């Protein structure tokens, strides 16, 4: 007879593992099916190992600018590629093990294999057909295996994989996805990055800091196209100062592979073409959801533009079936997956006052140098929605702490509703802004107005003071500008 659960989660990424732990906390009998690596893309190939690489880049940046801080370093500072990659992979494995530990602690069963829905409330788990990108080490002990399993509630959290453009498909050797970009065997001398979203620009920033000649080709009119135009423009200026070449409104039309290089034909915005030869290329044109081969057709799950359609609580159109995380649509971010997981499970458990997901309040962070972070509406979006707004801006150049740190290139921009004073959006570029943005996220969640923010005391000296000054500026009251 099939083993039965209250909740089965397919996939153990940030969506899946958080769903399983919360379900267990709420007294539900729960199992997670995983086919490749505990903790999903985020810990193994996404958020965490990239931040480890970027930390090496930060140290490299600081070391190469030691003179600016009155320090002399003897000799040349060179990246040791193997050591940098080993550190990053070691951190990924540590996170992956940590999730195994959490499952054990929370009495979550692990079923190892590939799950497929056969009918509502039932999955079949078979031997995984997916070749792991990297040996995953021993499969956690005491896992369950192939077979049929049933559950009152099944949560799909199968995540996403790199998207490829026809004719420019990554081959893992000359044209990389984030998998190969994450563990280079040696530093290329030159690199072409196609796409300047968060993934593309983080890798561009890492490789440029390591001394690689980097060209970024972006089809839209700004780098990091989802960000506010002012923030993006300041980030671009800094990237170019660091020696990155950036082509906007430009398209990689064709790529010809050589023995140890690629030559790309780029269509430029003036209609001309340019050929760029680089040792390696990263295809960073987005990701696509893992919706195939999991039996969605068998149960009639609705999809739209490649993602599973859900309501604000993760419910699909099929009773008892839910989807969370990347597979359920943008923004494709780990914290969005985690929050959807909690909402979904609390609704399943029948908790009162579960709030549906409010996508406007999901922050976005990009860990390039300089960092970029935002929440809520951009100025352009607020205007497109016909909002009457007030906009505040404040530069890091007028902030004592930023200047003392040698990080005076940055900016905070805030957007308020003119009538109500509601904070509609906050956008930042500069040092540590990925840590600062949470202040504005809390403010937005509490439906804070400009007055509340003006009455809030910010510690001195901190870069966070730029946040308050930006609010003051929106009302013509900036004190340090
Ligand atoms: C290079 C890179 C950097 C990133 N950086 C950030 C960042 O800084 N911050 C941020 O918020 N987000 C970042 N992301 C995005 C983040 O990784 C994803 O949003 C997040 O991992 C999504 O979580 P998930 O649970 O939906 O899916 P995933 O993490 O993709 O996990 C899905 C899991 O399901 C398993 N699975 C799939 N199909 C089956 C099946 N049929 N049976 C069993 N198991 C299955 C997979 O093996 C996988 O382990 C980054 C992504 C990349 C690629």
Tab-separated table of N, CA, C and O in Angstrom, residues 4 28 36 45 62 68 82 99 103 147-148 150 168 176 180 183 185 192 205 230 254 271 282 307 375 381 407 426 443:
chain	number	residue	atom	x	y	z
A	4	UNK	N	1.369	7.179	3.066
A	4	UNK	CA	0.486	8.345	2.998
A	4	UNK	C	0.938	9.486	3.925
A	4	UNK	O	1.409	9.232	5.031
A	28	UNK	N	1.780	18.606	10.882
A	28	UNK	CA	1.377	17.807	9.723
A	28	UNK	C	2.452	16.763	9.416
A	28	UNK	O	3.645	17.006	9.634
A	36	UNK	N	18.018	15.653	-6.920
A	36	UNK	CA	19.404	16.011	-7.273
A	36	UNK	C	20.239	16.551	-6.121
A	36	UNK	O	21.353	16.082	-5.896
A	45	UNK	N	23.596	26.310	-6.452
A	45	UNK	CA	24.065	26.950	-7.688
A	45	UNK	C	23.591	28.377	-7.848
A	45	UNK	O	23.689	28.939	-8.941
A	62	UNK	N	39.132	45.483	-2.487
A	62	UNK	CA	39.689	46.247	-1.360
A	62	UNK	C	41.215	46.152	-1.366
A	62	UNK	O	41.919	47.154	-1.162
A	68	UNK	N	44.647	53.443	-1.249
A	68	UNK	CA	43.678	54.526	-0.949
A	68	UNK	C	43.438	54.647	0.555
A	68	UNK	O	42.958	55.666	1.033
A	82	UNK	N	41.226	28.145	-8.316
A	82	UNK	CA	40.815	26.904	-7.664
A	82	UNK	C	40.391	27.166	-6.215
A	82	UNK	O	39.348	26.687	-5.761
A	99	UNK	N	20.385	21.739	5.338
A	99	UNK	CA	18.974	21.435	5.092
A	99	UNK	C	18.679	19.979	5.465
A	99	UNK	O	17.634	19.668	6.043
A	103	UNK	N	15.819	18.846	8.155
A	103	UNK	CA	14.774	17.850	7.886
A	103	UNK	C	14.738	16.807	9.010
A	103	UNK	O	13.689	16.423	9.492
A	147	UNK	N	8.634	4.499	-5.576
A	147	UNK	CA	7.341	3.931	-5.171
A	147	UNK	C	6.206	4.917	-5.350
A	147	UNK	O	6.402	6.017	-5.898
A	148	UNK	N	5.034	4.517	-4.884
A	148	UNK	CA	3.851	5.376	-4.972
A	148	UNK	C	3.577	5.967	-3.590
A	148	UNK	O	3.650	5.247	-2.585
A	150	UNK	N	0.977	8.879	-1.391
A	150	UNK	CA	-0.233	9.697	-1.462
A	150	UNK	C	-0.194	10.775	-0.378
A	150	UNK	O	0.486	10.614	0.641
A	168	UNK	N	21.941	29.835	-29.918
A	168	UNK	CA	23.011	30.279	-29.002
A	168	UNK	C	22.940	29.403	-27.751
A	168	UNK	O	23.085	29.888	-26.618
A	176	UNK	N	28.677	29.357	-21.515
A	176	UNK	CA	28.345	28.879	-20.173
A	176	UNK	C	26.927	29.280	-19.751
A	176	UNK	O	26.413	30.317	-20.170
A	180	UNK	N	28.381	26.577	-15.179
A	180	UNK	CA	29.824	26.595	-15.512
A	180	UNK	C	30.483	27.887	-15.034
A	180	UNK	O	31.641	27.885	-14.601
A	183	UNK	N	31.934	27.698	-11.581
A	183	UNK	CA	33.162	26.957	-11.221
A	183	UNK	C	34.130	26.875	-12.401
A	183	UNK	O	34.388	25.799	-12.934
A	185	UNK	N	37.512	26.607	-14.444
A	185	UNK	CA	38.787	25.935	-14.131
A	185	UNK	C	39.928	26.933	-14.180
A	185	UNK	O	40.919	26.809	-13.483
A	192	UNK	N	32.134	37.474	-22.645
A	192	UNK	CA	30.955	38.178	-23.155
A	192	UNK	C	29.759	37.719	-22.334
A	192	UNK	O	29.538	36.510	-22.200
A	205	UNK	N	30.283	41.378	-12.830
A	205	UNK	CA	30.984	42.116	-11.786
A	205	UNK	C	32.102	41.264	-11.174
A	205	UNK	O	33.234	41.739	-10.979
A	230	UNK	N	17.221	55.716	-12.729
A	230	UNK	CA	18.313	56.504	-12.123
A	230	UNK	C	19.349	55.593	-11.459
A	230	UNK	O	20.560	55.834	-11.528
A	254	UNK	N	24.234	36.268	-33.529
A	254	UNK	CA	24.831	35.013	-33.987
A	254	UNK	C	26.116	34.757	-33.198
A	254	UNK	O	26.822	35.709	-32.844
A	271	UNK	N	21.623	50.196	-35.858
A	271	UNK	CA	21.395	49.346	-37.037
A	271	UNK	C	22.675	48.686	-37.541
A	271	UNK	O	22.634	47.778	-38.376
A	282	UNK	N	28.796	33.977	-21.319
A	282	UNK	CA	27.767	33.506	-20.383
A	282	UNK	C	26.404	33.866	-20.972
A	282	UNK	O	26.159	35.025	-21.328
A	307	UNK	N	4.641	29.041	-16.597
A	307	UNK	CA	4.606	28.937	-15.129
A	307	UNK	C	3.250	28.390	-14.676
A	307	UNK	O	2.240	28.591	-15.362
A	375	UNK	N	12.538	48.023	-3.609
A	375	UNK	CA	11.239	47.452	-3.237
A	375	UNK	C	10.164	48.410	-3.752
A	375	UNK	O	10.368	49.622	-3.771
A	381	UNK	N	7.131	53.253	-13.239
A	381	UNK	CA	5.912	52.452	-13.033
A	381	UNK	C	4.842	53.256	-12.301
A	381	UNK	O	3.661	53.172	-12.616
A	407	UNK	N	33.384	54.810	-0.005
A	407	UNK	CA	32.266	54.281	-0.804
A	407	UNK	C	31.267	55.403	-1.080
A	407	UNK	O	30.082	55.286	-0.782
A	426	UNK	N	11.222	52.244	-2.987
A	426	UNK	CA	12.545	52.700	-2.545
A	426	UNK	C	13.594	51.973	-3.371
A	426	UNK	O	13.461	50.767	-3.629
A	443	UNK	N	9.036	49.324	6.491
A	443	UNK	CA	8.233	50.554	6.434
A	443	UNK	C	7.025	50.366	5.514
A	443	UNK	O	5.904	50.715	5.868
